[in-house]
C-alpha positions in Angstrom: 57.8 40.9 28.6 59.2 42.1 25.3 58.2 40.1 22.3 60.7 39.7 19.6 59.7 40.0 16.0 58.7 36.7 14.5 61.1 35.3 11.9 60.2 32.2 10.0 60.8 30.4 6.7 58.4 30.1 3.8 56.2 27.0 4.1 57.1 23.9 2.1 54.8 22.8 -0.7 52.7 19.9 0.1 54.4 16.7 -1.1 53.0 15.6 -4.4 53.2 11.9 -4.9 54.0 10.2 -8.2 50.5 8.8 -8.4 49.1 12.3 -8.0 51.2 13.6 -10.9 50.1 10.7 -13.1 46.4 11.3 -12.1 46.7 15.0 -12.9 48.0 14.2 -16.4 46.1 11.0 -17.4 43.1 10.8 -15.0 41.1 7.6 -15.4 43.3 6.6 -18.3 46.0 5.4 -15.9 45.3 1.8 -15.0 47.2 0.1 -12.1 47.4 -3.6 -11.7 49.0 -5.1 -8.6 49.9 -8.8 -8.4 51.4 -10.9 -5.7 54.8 -12.2 -6.4 55.9 -15.6 -5.1 59.5 -15.5 -4.2 61.9 -18.4 -4.3 62.2 -20.6 -1.2 65.8 -19.6 -0.7 66.4 -19.1 3.0 67.6 -15.9 4.4 69.3 -17.9 7.1 71.8 -20.3 5.4 71.9 -23.8 7.0 68.4 -23.6 8.5 66.7 -26.9 7.8 63.1 -25.7 8.7 61.2 -24.4 5.6 60.0 -20.8 6.1 56.9 -19.1 4.9 57.8 -16.0 2.9 56.0 -12.7 3.5 53.7 -11.5 0.7 55.4 -9.1 -1.8 53.9 -7.2 -4.7 54.6 -5.9 -8.1 52.6 -3.2 -10.0 52.0 -2.7 -13.7 50.9 0.7 -14.8 49.2 0.9 -18.2 49.1 4.4 -19.8 48.0 5.4 -23.3 51.6 5.8 -24.3 53.5 3.0 -22.5 53.5 0.2 -19.9 55.8 0.2 -16.9 56.3 -2.5 -14.3 57.6 -1.7 -10.8 60.0 -3.6 -8.6 59.0 -5.9 -5.8 57.7 -4.3 -2.6 56.2 -5.5 0.7 53.3 -3.0 0.4 50.9 -2.6 -2.5 50.9 1.2 -2.3 54.7 1.3 -2.5 54.6 -0.8 -5.7 52.0 1.6 -7.2 54.1 4.7 -6.3 57.2 3.1 -7.8 55.4 2.3 -11.1 54.1 5.9 -11.2 57.6 7.2 -10.6 59.0 5.0 -13.4 56.4 6.3 -15.8 57.2 9.9 -14.9 60.9 9.3 -15.6 60.3 7.5 -18.9 57.8 10.2 -20.1 60.2 13.0 -19.1 57.5 14.7 -17.1 59.0 17.8 -15.3 57.9 18.1 -11.7 57.8 21.7 -10.6 59.2 21.8 -7.1 60.1 25.5 -6.9 58.1 27.8 -4.6 56.7 30.9 -6.2 58.4 34.2 -5.5 56.4 36.9 -3.5 55.8 38.7 -6.8 54.4 35.5 -8.4 52.3 34.9 -5.3 50.8 38.4 -5.6 49.9 37.8 -9.2 48.3 34.4 -8.3 46.3 36.0 -5.5 44.9 38.6 -7.9 44.1 36.0 -10.5 42.5 33.8 -7.9 40.2 36.6 -6.6 39.3 37.4 -10.2 38.3 33.8 -10.8 36.3 33.5 -7.5 34.0 36.3 -8.6 33.7 35.0 -12.2 30.5 33.5 -13.6 32.3 30.2 -14.2 33.1 29.8 -10.5 29.5 30.0 -9.5 28.8 26.7 -11.2 31.5 24.9 -9.3 30.9 23.0 -6.0 32.8 25.1 -3.6 32.0 26.6 -0.1 32.4 30.1 -1.5 29.9 29.5 -4.3 27.4 28.7 -1.6 28.2 31.9 0.2 27.9 34.0 -3.0 24.6 32.4 -3.7 23.4 33.4 -0.2 24.6 37.0 -0.4 22.9 37.5 -3.7 19.6 37.1 -1.8 20.5 39.9 0.5 18.4 43.1 0.2 19.5 46.7 -0.5 23.1 47.8 -0.7 24.5 44.6 0.8 23.2 42.4 -2.0 26.2 40.6 -3.5 28.6 41.9 -0.8 30.8 39.1 0.5 32.6 39.6 3.9 36.4 39.5 3.4 36.7 37.1 6.4 34.6 34.6 4.4 36.9 34.8 1.4 40.0 34.4 3.6 38.7 31.4 5.6 36.9 29.4 3.0 39.4 29.5 0.1 42.6 27.6 1.2 44.5 28.5 -2.0 44.4 32.2 -1.1 45.9 31.3 2.4 48.6 29.2 0.9 49.6 31.9 -1.6 49.8 34.5 1.2 52.3 32.3 3.1 54.8 32.8 0.3 54.5 36.6 0.8 54.5 36.5 4.6 55.3 33.3 6.5 53.6 34.8 9.6 50.3 34.0 7.9 50.9 30.4 9.2 50.6 31.5 12.8 48.1 34.4 12.1 45.7 33.4 9.4 43.7 36.7 9.7 46.6 38.4 7.8 45.1 36.8 4.7 42.3 39.4 4.9 44.8 42.3 4.6 46.4 40.8 1.6 43.1 40.2 -0.1 42.1 43.9 0.4 45.4 45.0 -1.1 45.1 42.6 -4.0 41.6 44.0 -4.9 43.2 47.3 -5.7 44.6 45.7 -8.9 41.0 44.7 -9.8 39.4 48.1 -9.4 37.4 47.8 -12.6 36.0 44.4 -11.6 35.9 44.3 -7.8 34.3 46.9 -5.5 35.2 47.5 -1.9 33.8 49.7 0.9 35.7 52.3 2.9 33.9 51.6 6.2 33.0 47.9 5.9 35.3 44.9 5.2 33.4 43.4 2.3 34.0 43.1 -1.4 31.7 42.4 -4.4 31.6 42.1 -8.1 31.0 45.6 -9.6 28.8 44.4 -12.5 25.9 42.3 -11.5 25.7 38.6 -12.3 23.4 37.6 -15.2 19.8 37.1 -14.0 19.6 33.5 -15.3 22.6 32.5 -13.2 21.2 34.2 -10.1 17.8 32.5 -10.7 19.5 29.2 -11.1 21.3 29.6 -7.8 18.1 30.6 -6.0 16.4 27.5 -7.3 19.2 25.3 -6.0 18.9 26.7 -2.5 17.6 23.7 -0.5 16.7 25.7 2.6 13.0 26.2 2.3 11.9 26.2 6.0 13.4 28.1 8.9 15.9 26.1 10.9 17.1 26.2 14.5 20.8 25.5 15.1 22.1 24.9 18.6 25.3 26.8 19.3 27.4 27.9 22.3 28.1 31.4 23.6 31.6 31.8 25.2 31.5 35.0 27.3 34.6 37.1 27.5 34.1 37.3 31.3 35.3 34.1 32.9 32.9 34.8 35.8 30.1 33.8 33.5 29.3 30.2 32.4 29.5 29.1 28.9 25.9 28.9 27.8 23.7 27.3 25.0 22.1 29.6 22.4 19.9 28.9 19.4 20.4 30.4 16.0 17.1 31.0 14.2 17.8 31.1 10.5 15.1 31.6 7.8 15.3 30.6 4.2 16.0 34.2 3.0 18.6 35.2 5.6 22.3 35.0 5.4 23.4 32.9 8.4 26.3 35.1 9.2 23.9 38.0 9.7 22.1 35.9 12.3 25.4 35.3 14.1 26.3 39.0 13.9 23.0 39.9 15.5 23.7 37.3 18.3 27.0 39.0 18.9 25.5 42.5 18.8 27.1 43.5 15.5 25.8 45.5 12.6 26.2 42.8 9.9 28.2 39.8 8.7 31.1 42.0 7.5 32.0 42.7 11.2 32.3 39.0 12.0 35.6 37.1 12.0 35.7 33.4 11.5 38.3 31.0 13.0 39.9 28.0 11.3 37.8 24.8 11.7 38.2 23.3 15.1 38.7 19.6 15.7 38.8 17.3 12.7 39.8 18.7 9.3 36.3 17.8 7.9 34.6 19.6 10.7 32.6 22.8 10.1 32.8 23.8 13.8 34.2 27.3 14.1 34.4 30.3 16.4 32.6 33.5 15.2 33.6 36.7 16.9 33.7 40.5 16.4 36.4 42.1 14.3 38.3 44.9 16.1 37.0 48.4 15.2 40.5 49.5 14.1 40.4 46.7 11.5 36.9 47.7 10.3 38.1 51.3 9.8 41.3 50.1 8.1 40.9 46.6 6.6 44.4 46.6 5.3 45.9 46.9 8.7 47.6 43.8 10.1 45.4 41.6 12.2 45.7 40.3 15.4 47.7 37.9 17.3 48.6 40.6 19.8 52.0 40.9 18.1 51.5 43.9 15.9 50.5 46.5 18.4 46.8 46.3 17.4 44.6 46.7 20.5 41.7 44.4 20.8 38.3 46.0 21.6 37.3 45.1 25.2 38.6 42.3 27.4 40.3 39.3 25.9 38.3 36.2 25.7 40.8 33.7 27.1 38.6 30.6 26.6 37.8 31.4 23.0 41.4 32.4 22.3 42.7 29.1 23.7 40.4 27.1 21.4 41.3 29.1 18.3 44.9 29.7 19.0 44.4 33.5 18.3 43.5 36.5 20.5 39.8 37.1 20.6 38.1 40.0 22.4 34.4 40.1 23.4 32.0 37.2 23.3 32.3 34.4 20.8 29.9 31.9 19.2 30.9 28.3 18.8 28.8 26.8 16.0 28.9 24.1 13.3 27.4 25.8 10.3 28.4 26.7 6.8 28.7 25.8 3.2 30.8 22.8 2.2 32.4 21.0 -0.7 29.8 18.3 -0.7 26.6 20.2 -1.3 25.2 23.6 -2.1 22.8 23.4 0.8 23.6 25.0 4.1 25.2 22.5 6.4 24.6 22.6 10.1 24.9 20.5 13.2 24.0 21.2 16.8 26.8 22.1 19.2 26.1 21.6 22.9 27.9 23.0 25.9 29.2 19.5 26.5 30.9 19.7 23.1 32.7 22.9 24.0 34.1 21.3 27.2 35.2 18.2 25.4 37.0 20.4 22.8 38.6 22.3 25.7 40.0 19.3 27.5 41.0 17.8 24.1 43.7 20.4 23.8 45.8 18.8 26.5 47.6 15.4 26.3 45.7 14.0 29.3 42.4 15.2 27.9 43.0 13.5 24.5 43.7 10.3 26.4 40.6 10.6 28.5 38.4 11.2 25.5 39.9 8.2 23.7 38.9 6.1 26.7 35.5 7.7 27.1 36.1 7.7 30.9 36.7 11.4 31.8 36.2 11.0 35.5 38.2 7.8 36.0 41.1 7.6 33.5 44.4 9.4 33.6 47.3 9.5 31.1 49.5 6.7 32.2 53.0 7.6 33.4 54.7 4.4 32.0 54.4 2.4 28.8 54.9 -1.3 29.4 53.5 -3.2 26.5 51.1 -2.7 23.6 49.1 -5.6 24.8 48.3 -3.9 28.1 47.8 -0.4 26.8 44.2 0.8 26.5 43.0 3.9 24.6 45.0 5.8 22.0 48.7 5.0 21.9 51.2 7.7 23.1 52.4 8.3 19.6 48.9 8.9 18.3 48.1 11.2 21.2 51.2 13.2 20.5 50.3 13.5 16.8 46.8 14.6 17.8 48.2 17.2 20.2 50.4 18.7 17.5 47.4 19.0 15.2 45.4 20.6 18.0 48.1 23.3 18.4 48.8 23.5 14.7 52.4 22.2 14.9 54.2 20.0 12.4 53.8 16.3 12.8 56.3 15.1 15.5 59.7 13.8 14.2 60.9 10.5 15.6 64.5 9.2 15.3 65.4 5.7 16.4 68.9 5.3 17.9 70.7 2.1 18.7 73.0 2.8 21.7 75.5 0.3 20.5 76.0 2.1 17.2 75.0 5.6 18.3 73.4 6.0 14.9 69.8 6.6 14.0 68.3 3.5 12.5 64.9 4.8 11.6 62.9 7.9 11.6 59.2 8.5 11.2 56.9 11.4 10.9 55.4 13.3 8.0 58.0 16.0 8.2 61.1 14.5 6.6 63.2 17.7 6.5 66.0 17.2 9.0 68.4 20.0 8.1 69.9 21.5 11.2 68.2 18.9 13.4 71.4 17.1 14.3 70.8 13.6 13.0 70.5 12.0 9.6 67.2 10.4 8.7 67.6 7.2 6.7 64.0 5.9 6.7 60.5 6.7 7.6 57.5 4.6 8.8 54.9 6.8 7.3 55.3 5.9 3.7 58.7 7.4 2.9 61.6 5.2 1.8 63.2 3.0 4.4 66.4 1.1 4.5 66.4 -2.6 4.9 67.9 -3.9 8.1 68.9 -7.4 9.3 66.6 -9.1 11.6 66.4 -7.4 15.0 68.4 -9.0 17.7 66.8 -10.3 20.8 69.3 -8.3 22.9 69.7 -5.3 20.6 68.2 -2.2 22.3 66.7 1.0 21.0 66.2 4.5 22.1 64.0 7.2 20.5 64.4 10.9 20.2 61.3 13.1 19.5 61.3 16.6 18.2 58.3 19.0 18.0 58.5 21.7 15.4 56.3 24.6 14.4 54.7 24.7 10.9 57.6 27.0 10.0 60.0 24.3 11.2 61.2 26.1 14.3 62.4 23.6 16.9 60.1 23.8 20.0 61.0 20.8 22.1 63.4 17.9 21.9 62.9 14.8 24.0 65.5 12.0 24.3 64.8 9.6 27.2 67.6 7.3 28.4 65.3 4.3 28.5 66.2 1.4 26.1 63.8 -1.1 24.6 64.0 -4.3 22.6 61.4 -3.1 20.1 61.7 0.1 18.1 58.0 0.7 18.4 58.2 0.5 22.2 61.0 3.1 22.2 58.8 5.4 20.1 55.8 4.9 22.4 57.9 5.5 25.5 59.5 8.7 24.2 56.2 10.0 23.1 54.7 9.2 26.6 57.6 10.9 28.4 57.0 14.1 26.4 53.2 13.9 26.8 53.5 13.5 30.6 55.7 16.5 30.9 53.4 18.5 28.6 50.4 17.4 30.7 52.1 18.5 33.9 52.8 21.8 32.3 49.2 22.3 31.2 47.9 21.3 34.7 50.2 23.7 36.4 50.3 26.8 34.2 50.7 29.1 37.2 54.1 27.5 38.0 57.1 29.7 37.2 59.1 28.6 34.1 62.3 27.7 36.1 60.8 24.6 37.8 59.6 23.5 34.3 63.2 23.5 33.2 64.1 21.3 36.2 61.4 18.7 35.5 62.3 18.8 31.8 65.8 17.6 32.7 64.3 14.6 34.5 62.3 13.7 31.4 65.2 14.2 29.1 63.6 17.2 27.5 65.2 20.3 26.0 63.0 23.4 25.7 63.4 26.2 23.2 61.5 28.6 25.3 60.8 31.4 22.9 59.3 29.0 20.3 57.5 27.0 23.1 55.5 30.0 24.5 54.7 31.3 21.0 53.5 28.0 19.5 51.8 26.2 22.5 49.0 28.2 24.1 47.7 27.6 27.6 44.5 28.3 29.4 44.0 27.7 33.1 40.2 27.3 33.6 38.6 29.7 36.0 36.2 26.8 36.6 38.9 25.0 38.7 36.4 24.8 41.6 38.8 26.2 44.2 35.9 28.1 45.6 33.6 25.1 45.3 36.0 22.9 47.3 36.1 25.5 50.1 32.3 25.2 50.5 31.8 21.5 50.0 30.9 20.8 53.6 32.2 17.2 53.4 32.5 15.4 56.7 36.2 16.1 57.6 36.1 13.8 60.5 35.9 10.9 58.1 39.2 9.0 58.1 40.0 6.5 55.4 43.2 4.9 54.2 42.8 6.5 50.8 43.8 10.2 50.4 41.0 12.4 49.1 38.3 9.8 49.7 35.5 9.9 52.2 32.9 7.4 53.4 34.7 4.4 51.7 32.7 1.2 51.9 33.6 -2.1 50.3 30.9 -4.8 50.1 30.9 -8.4 49.1 32.8 -11.6 50.0 36.6 -11.6 49.6 37.2 -13.9 46.6 41.0 -13.8 47.1 41.6 -12.6 43.5 43.1 -9.2 43.9 44.9 -6.7 41.6 48.6 -6.3 41.8 51.1 -4.1 40.0 51.2 -5.0 36.3 47.9 -6.8 36.3 45.0 -5.9 34.1 41.9 -5.0 36.1 38.4 -4.6 34.7 35.8 -2.5 36.5 32.4 -1.1 35.9 31.6 2.2 37.5 29.3 5.1 37.8 30.0 8.7 38.9 27.2 10.9 40.3 27.0 14.5 41.4 25.6 14.6 44.9 24.3 17.5 47.0 24.6 16.4 50.6 21.6 17.1 52.8 19.2 17.7 49.9 18.9 14.1 48.7 19.9 15.2 45.1 21.9 12.7 43.0 22.6 13.1 39.3 24.5 10.4 37.4 27.0 12.0 35.0 29.2 9.1 33.8 28.6 5.3 33.5 31.2 2.9 32.0 31.1 -0.9 31.8 34.1 -3.1 31.2 36.7 -0.5 31.8 40.2 -2.1 31.7 43.4 -0.6 33.0 46.9 -1.7 34.0 47.6 -1.4 37.7 50.6 0.6 38.8 51.2 2.8 35.8 48.8 5.7 36.7 46.2 4.8 34.1 43.4 5.9 36.4 42.8 8.7 38.9 45.0 7.8 42.0 42.1 7.5 44.5 40.3 5.1 42.1 43.3 2.9 41.8 43.9 2.9 45.6 40.4 1.8 46.2 40.5 -0.9 43.6 43.8 -2.2 45.1 41.8 -2.9 48.4 39.1 -4.9 46.5 38.9 -8.5 45.3 36.9 -9.7 42.2 33.2 -9.6 42.8 33.3 -6.8 45.4 31.8 -3.4 45.1 33.1 -0.1 46.6 31.3 3.2 47.3 32.9 6.5 48.3 32.7 10.2 47.8 35.4 12.7 46.9 35.6 16.5 46.4 35.3 18.2 43.0 38.7 19.2 41.6 37.5 20.6 38.3 34.2 21.3 36.8 35.4 21.1 33.2 35.4 17.3 33.3 31.9 17.3 34.8 30.5 19.6 32.1 32.3 17.5 29.4 30.6 14.3 30.8 27.1 15.7 31.6 24.6 16.2 28.8 22.5 18.9 30.8 24.8 21.8 31.5 22.1 24.0 33.0 21.3 21.4 35.7 25.1 20.9 36.3 25.5 24.7 36.9 22.7 24.7 39.4 24.0 21.7 41.3 27.6 22.9 41.3 26.5 26.2 42.9 25.0 24.3 45.8 26.8 23.8 49.1 28.0 20.3 50.0 28.4 19.2 46.4 30.6 16.2 45.8 31.2 13.3 43.5 30.0 9.8 44.5 31.7 6.7 42.9 30.3 3.2 42.7 32.9 0.7 41.5 32.5 -3.1 40.8 35.7 -5.1 40.3 34.7 -7.7 37.6 38.0 -9.3 36.5 41.8 -9.4 37.1 44.3 -10.7 34.6 47.6 -11.6 36.1 50.7 -9.7 34.9 53.4 -11.3 32.8 56.5 -12.5 34.6 58.9 -10.2 32.8 56.8 -7.1 33.7 56.6 -8.0 37.3 60.4 -8.4 37.4 61.0 -5.1 35.6 59.0 -3.3 38.3 61.8 -4.1 40.9 65.0 -5.0 39.1 67.5 -2.9 37.1 69.2 -4.5 35.2 66.5 -7.1 34.6 66.6 -10.5 36.1 67.2 -12.1 32.7 70.3 -9.9 32.2 71.5 -10.7 35.7 71.2 -14.5 34.9 73.2 -14.1 31.7 75.9 -12.1 33.6 76.0 -14.8 36.3 76.6 -17.5 33.6 79.2 -15.5 31.9 81.2 -15.1 35.1 81.3 -18.8 35.5 82.3 -19.4 31.9 85.2 -17.0 32.2 86.3 -18.4 35.6 86.2 -22.0 34.3 88.0 -21.3 31.0 85.4 -23.4 29.3 85.8 -23.9 25.5 82.5 -25.7 24.9 79.0 -24.8 26.1 75.6 -26.4 25.7 72.4 -24.5 26.5 69.5 -26.8 27.5 66.2 -25.2 26.6 67.8 -22.4 24.5 64.4 -21.1 23.2 64.9 -18.2 20.8 68.6 -18.0 21.7 68.7 -15.0 24.0 71.6 -16.5 26.1 73.5 -17.6 23.0 73.2 -14.3 21.3 74.2 -12.5 24.5 77.4 -14.6 24.7 78.5 -13.3 21.3 79.0 -9.9 22.9 81.4 -11.1 25.6 85.1 -12.0 25.4 85.2 -15.6 26.6 87.3 -18.7 25.8 84.3 -20.5 24.2 84.9 -22.1 20.8 81.9 -24.3 20.4 78.3 -23.5 21.4 75.3 -25.8 21.1 71.7 -25.0 21.8 68.9 -27.5 22.3 65.1 -26.9 22.4 61.9 -28.7 21.7 60.3 -25.8 19.9 61.0 -25.5 16.1 59.6 -22.0 16.1 62.0 -20.8 18.9 65.0 -22.5 17.2 64.1 -20.8 13.9 64.0 -17.5 15.6 67.3 -18.3 17.3 69.0 -19.3 14.0 67.9 -16.1 12.2 69.0 -13.8 15.1 72.4 -15.6 15.5 73.0 -15.6 11.8 72.3 -11.9 11.5 74.6 -11.1 14.4 77.5 -13.2 13.1 77.1 -11.8 9.6 77.1 -8.2 10.9 80.2 -8.9 12.9 81.9 -10.5 9.9 81.0 -7.6 7.5 82.3 -5.0 10.0 85.5 -6.9 10.3 85.1 -7.1 14.1 86.0 -10.4 15.7 84.1 -10.2 19.1 84.5 -13.8 20.2 86.7 -16.9 19.6 83.7 -19.0 18.7 84.3 -21.4 15.8 81.1 -23.4 15.7 77.5 -22.8 16.6 74.8 -25.6 16.3 71.1 -25.8 17.1 69.4 -29.1 17.8 65.7 -29.9 18.0 64.7 -32.4 20.7 63.8 -33.0 24.3 66.4 -32.4 27.0 65.1 -35.3 29.0 66.3 -37.8 26.3 69.9 -39.0 26.0 71.8 -38.2 22.8 75.5 -38.7 22.4 75.9 -35.4 20.5 75.2 -33.6 23.8 77.9 -35.4 25.9 81.1 -34.0 27.3 80.7 -30.3 27.2 82.7 -28.1 29.6 79.7 -26.2 30.8 75.9 -26.6 30.5 73.3 -24.0 31.2 69.6 -24.4 31.9 68.2 -21.0 32.7 64.5 -20.6 33.7 63.5 -23.8 31.9 62.6 -26.6 34.3 59.6 -24.8 35.7 58.0 -25.1 32.3 58.1 -28.9 32.6 56.2 -31.3 34.9 58.1 -31.9 38.2 58.9 -35.5 37.4 60.3 -34.4 34.0 62.5 -31.7 35.7 63.8 -34.5 38.0 64.4 -36.7 35.0 66.4 -33.9 33.2 68.6 -33.6 36.3 69.4 -37.3 36.2 70.0 -37.4 32.4 72.2 -34.3 32.5 74.5 -35.5 35.3 74.6 -39.2 34.6 74.8 -39.2 30.7 75.7 -35.7 29.4 78.1 -35.1 32.2 79.1 -31.5 31.7 82.0 -30.3 33.9 79.7 -27.5 35.2 75.9 -27.3 35.0 74.1 -24.1 35.9 70.4 -24.4 36.6 68.1 -21.5 37.5 64.4 -21.4 38.4 62.1 -18.9 40.1 62.0 -18.7 43.9 58.3 -19.1 44.7 58.7 -17.3 48.0 59.7 -14.1 46.2 56.4 -13.9 44.4 55.0 -12.0 47.5 57.3 -9.1 46.6 57.0 -9.3 42.8 53.2 -9.5 42.7 52.8 -6.6 45.1 55.8 -4.9 43.4 57.0 -2.8 46.4 59.4 -3.0 49.2 56.7 -2.8 51.8 55.6 -6.3 50.7 59.1 -7.5 51.6 58.9 -6.0 55.0 55.5 -7.5 55.5 57.0 -10.9 54.5 59.6 -10.6 57.2 57.2 -9.4 59.9 54.2 -11.7 59.3 53.7 -15.4 58.9 55.2 -16.3 55.5 52.9 -19.3 54.9 49.8 -17.0 55.1 51.3 -14.6 52.5 52.4 -17.4 50.2 49.0 -18.9 50.1 47.7 -15.9 48.1 50.6 -16.0 45.6 50.4 -17.4 42.1 53.0 -18.6 39.7 54.8 -15.9 37.8 53.8 -17.3 34.4 50.7 -19.2 33.3 53.0 -21.7 31.5 54.8 -22.6 34.7 54.0 -26.2 35.8 55.5 -25.6 39.3 57.6 -23.1 41.3 59.8 -24.3 44.1 60.5 -22.6 47.5 64.2 -22.3 48.6 63.8 -25.5 50.7 62.4 -27.5 47.8 65.0 -26.3 45.3 67.8 -26.9 47.8 66.6 -30.4 48.5 66.3 -31.3 44.8 69.8 -29.9 44.0 71.6 -31.5 46.9 70.0 -34.9 46.3 70.9 -34.8 42.7 74.5 -33.8 43.4 74.9 -36.5 46.0 73.4 -39.2 43.6 75.8 -38.3 40.8 78.9 -37.4 42.7 78.8 -33.6 41.9 79.4 -30.7 44.2 76.7 -28.1 44.3 76.5 -24.4 45.4 73.1 -22.6 45.8 73.1 -19.0 44.9 70.9 -16.6 42.9 70.3 -13.2 41.4 67.8 -10.5 42.3 67.6 -9.8 46.0 69.9 -11.2 48.6 70.5 -14.5 50.4 70.6 -12.7 53.8 67.3 -10.8 53.4 64.0 -12.5 53.3 62.6 -13.9 51.0 66.0 -14.6 49.4 66.9 -14.4 45.7 64.2 -13.8 43.1 65.9 -16.4 40.8 67.6 -19.2 42.6 70.6 -20.9 40.9 72.3 -24.2 41.5 75.9 -24.6 40.2 76.8 -28.3 39.9 80.6 -29.1 39.5 82.2 -32.4 38.5 85.6 -32.9 40.1 86.1 -36.4 38.7 87.4 -37.1 35.2 85.8 -39.0 32.3 88.8 -41.3 31.7 86.6 -44.4 31.9 84.2 -43.0 29.3 80.5 -42.1 29.5 77.8 -44.2 31.1 76.0 -46.4 28.6 72.5 -45.5 27.7 69.7 -47.9 26.6 68.9 -45.7 23.5 70.7 -42.9 21.7 68.2 -40.3 20.7 68.9 -38.7 17.3 68.6 -35.0 17.7 67.5 -33.1 14.6 70.2 -30.6 13.5 68.2 -27.4 12.7 71.1 -25.0 11.9 74.9 -24.9 12.0 77.4 -22.1 11.6 81.1 -22.7 11.1 83.6 -19.9 11.3 85.8 -20.9 8.4 82.8 -21.3 6.0 81.5 -18.3 4.1 77.9 -17.8 5.4 76.1 -15.8 2.8 
């Protein structure tokens, strides 16, 4: 396939914060003092009678030798400090240079930088290169003082940054820096010497003897050391193997690595960027192409410039580094650092290599975060932060971008109602040509203030992945809407991660099917950028040959696909997992060779929690757990699908290689189910209903409001006002709305949300409803109060089950005998439907119809831990009909979610009580008139500021 020439843009300068500028100019003379500011008790919700605790806010004073500045008020201390620094910069008239250097200026800076790096002054600084120069000064013969160009290119970041202004391609191919260094040395011919046949440079005149002696005395390496490293053969038929680097006190460690690779000396060794964390010294060391050694000024090597690599390509090493590598490579953690002049080193095991390998994929990053490589899987759905375990999707996506050297992902929050982005986050704030305006950022950039989020306002998130040169690679915009902005971000991140993970797991799939799956996930692919920026590697160790020779008993039949010899032990406790529940297991995984009585434990995990039904564990593990109850143990074997995960889990790679080469090799799992936490009611309902049951209940109530032409409404047990807020979006005849609840916290939340909604509508000049008055009362709905009498319609949605049964019956009596609404709508869960909800599949509904319903109901629990009772259809019907007959009301039983004609009926059962008689004779007298506490009131003709 023809490869087009790369075109990019020059990299942006790193963002310099105001505090950094002040520190560069004043150092320790700049003194920041942050103080907490107590704001006035003025309420952000006018009319709310409950006092509110204000959030902590801060102000910063910055004392400089020349002046004192004081910031404004901010929610975060760091924002106050940055504001104070910015004010100081403005008052002092400090000019901030934001212009990028021209290519000519960059060339001059490179020459000046090389000149400084070989100066006597530089040797006294604490810098990785000063450690290398000290080591090469101990070399014997002609190589004394000769520094490999690759070392200079890798260990001085400023040279790399300057080269990017000359050629943006340096960002994707860092070895080009070496070419520019060689060219720059031609301008230092009287100071720097180079070799025609070897890519090294050195200072022409020797360093003073006293400086060299001082460096030798500072060398802390007195005794020979042994450093564990890993050899990655270019042939994929060979296993990755452990090697030991033997380094004496007088040897340059790169020479030892060169010998291990069969090279003449260190100048023939190329060094990759650091792998893993930014602070890591783990790198790949490999042979430079001979064409480069003969002509160091030639462009090096991402396979894009026509330079042929020597020998077969090393796919595994290339995948880790992101650049084409030929021949064997050494993975080692060794080098000089910023912290100390002594040689730093850490052992690198074969296990570390495999963990780095799987850590390049989204699923691998998640597995590593859970430390459960042979059990966990990247979940397919994000439900709630509370139930998520391991790294969150957003963090995984950011990690993935760093692993593949992409820019930080860009997130844009969109509210479907307004179709405008309301928030964006990501370290990359440049959004030119990206299609949406960014008006805020979560990661420290300015944000716009927003009114309190509505309980019914929904959010979507768009994610964009860009290269370091800001080329758009992937855009993901799922259609799912969420009440919380963070949930929208996590969901969009997970959608993209799942698609990427499928792509990594199926790299042999043609690109056309990837386009089809991308559409399903709401993903748009920019294919040229995608294949250039995101590298793949399909491990040869995929065990296809192993699986063909496993010799597992194929006659074994179990109900779980891929599992053999399943055995579940222990008494049935009756506490079983269901979709949405949190299950906790302890497990061990062993590598077993059948017929040879060999068993090697490779992974053990205690207290491993996961949410059932979202794909958070390997499918066969979840299917086995679903057959267990708390206290039981399960044992089974399964075939080996990939050896990469086994090597990443096992500490002894040599033993694993031997066992994996045996016939009849398989994995044996032992699982103990220790705990099951029941799912929340809302999540169980979401698994089956779209739109949600709560929305269906609101729509049911709205239909009756419109049909009845009601002008007044009272919501018994209004909670945080979700129904009342939803009513503001519908065109109804309602003029007065009242909400009653016993919870001050819920009423406060309701007042703030309703106030925000009403003010927003008023400011926009949009009159969505005819409502003239809105009042919230605190008090029990089982006590009579004259303020609650005579409303056209009353609602009580999913409230009575939170009361004791006798209180629920009392509410019915009080509502119909004293409050006397013309229509009363009462909804409550149908206990019989829990069979379907708690198993979350249609098969459960069929099982309910075919088997004895009483047997199934005995194993069901209430939908919420706060429910005091849940009625069957018979119990609810008996309560509603008896109440209606007692108070001369008509009643109709209906519901939402499900169907009355299909067992087990509606998920939410609803009784609609209607009063046909008039109130001409007045209301029934009560023994006591309860004085409800007015929490908040809004009146249309009063300015609510």
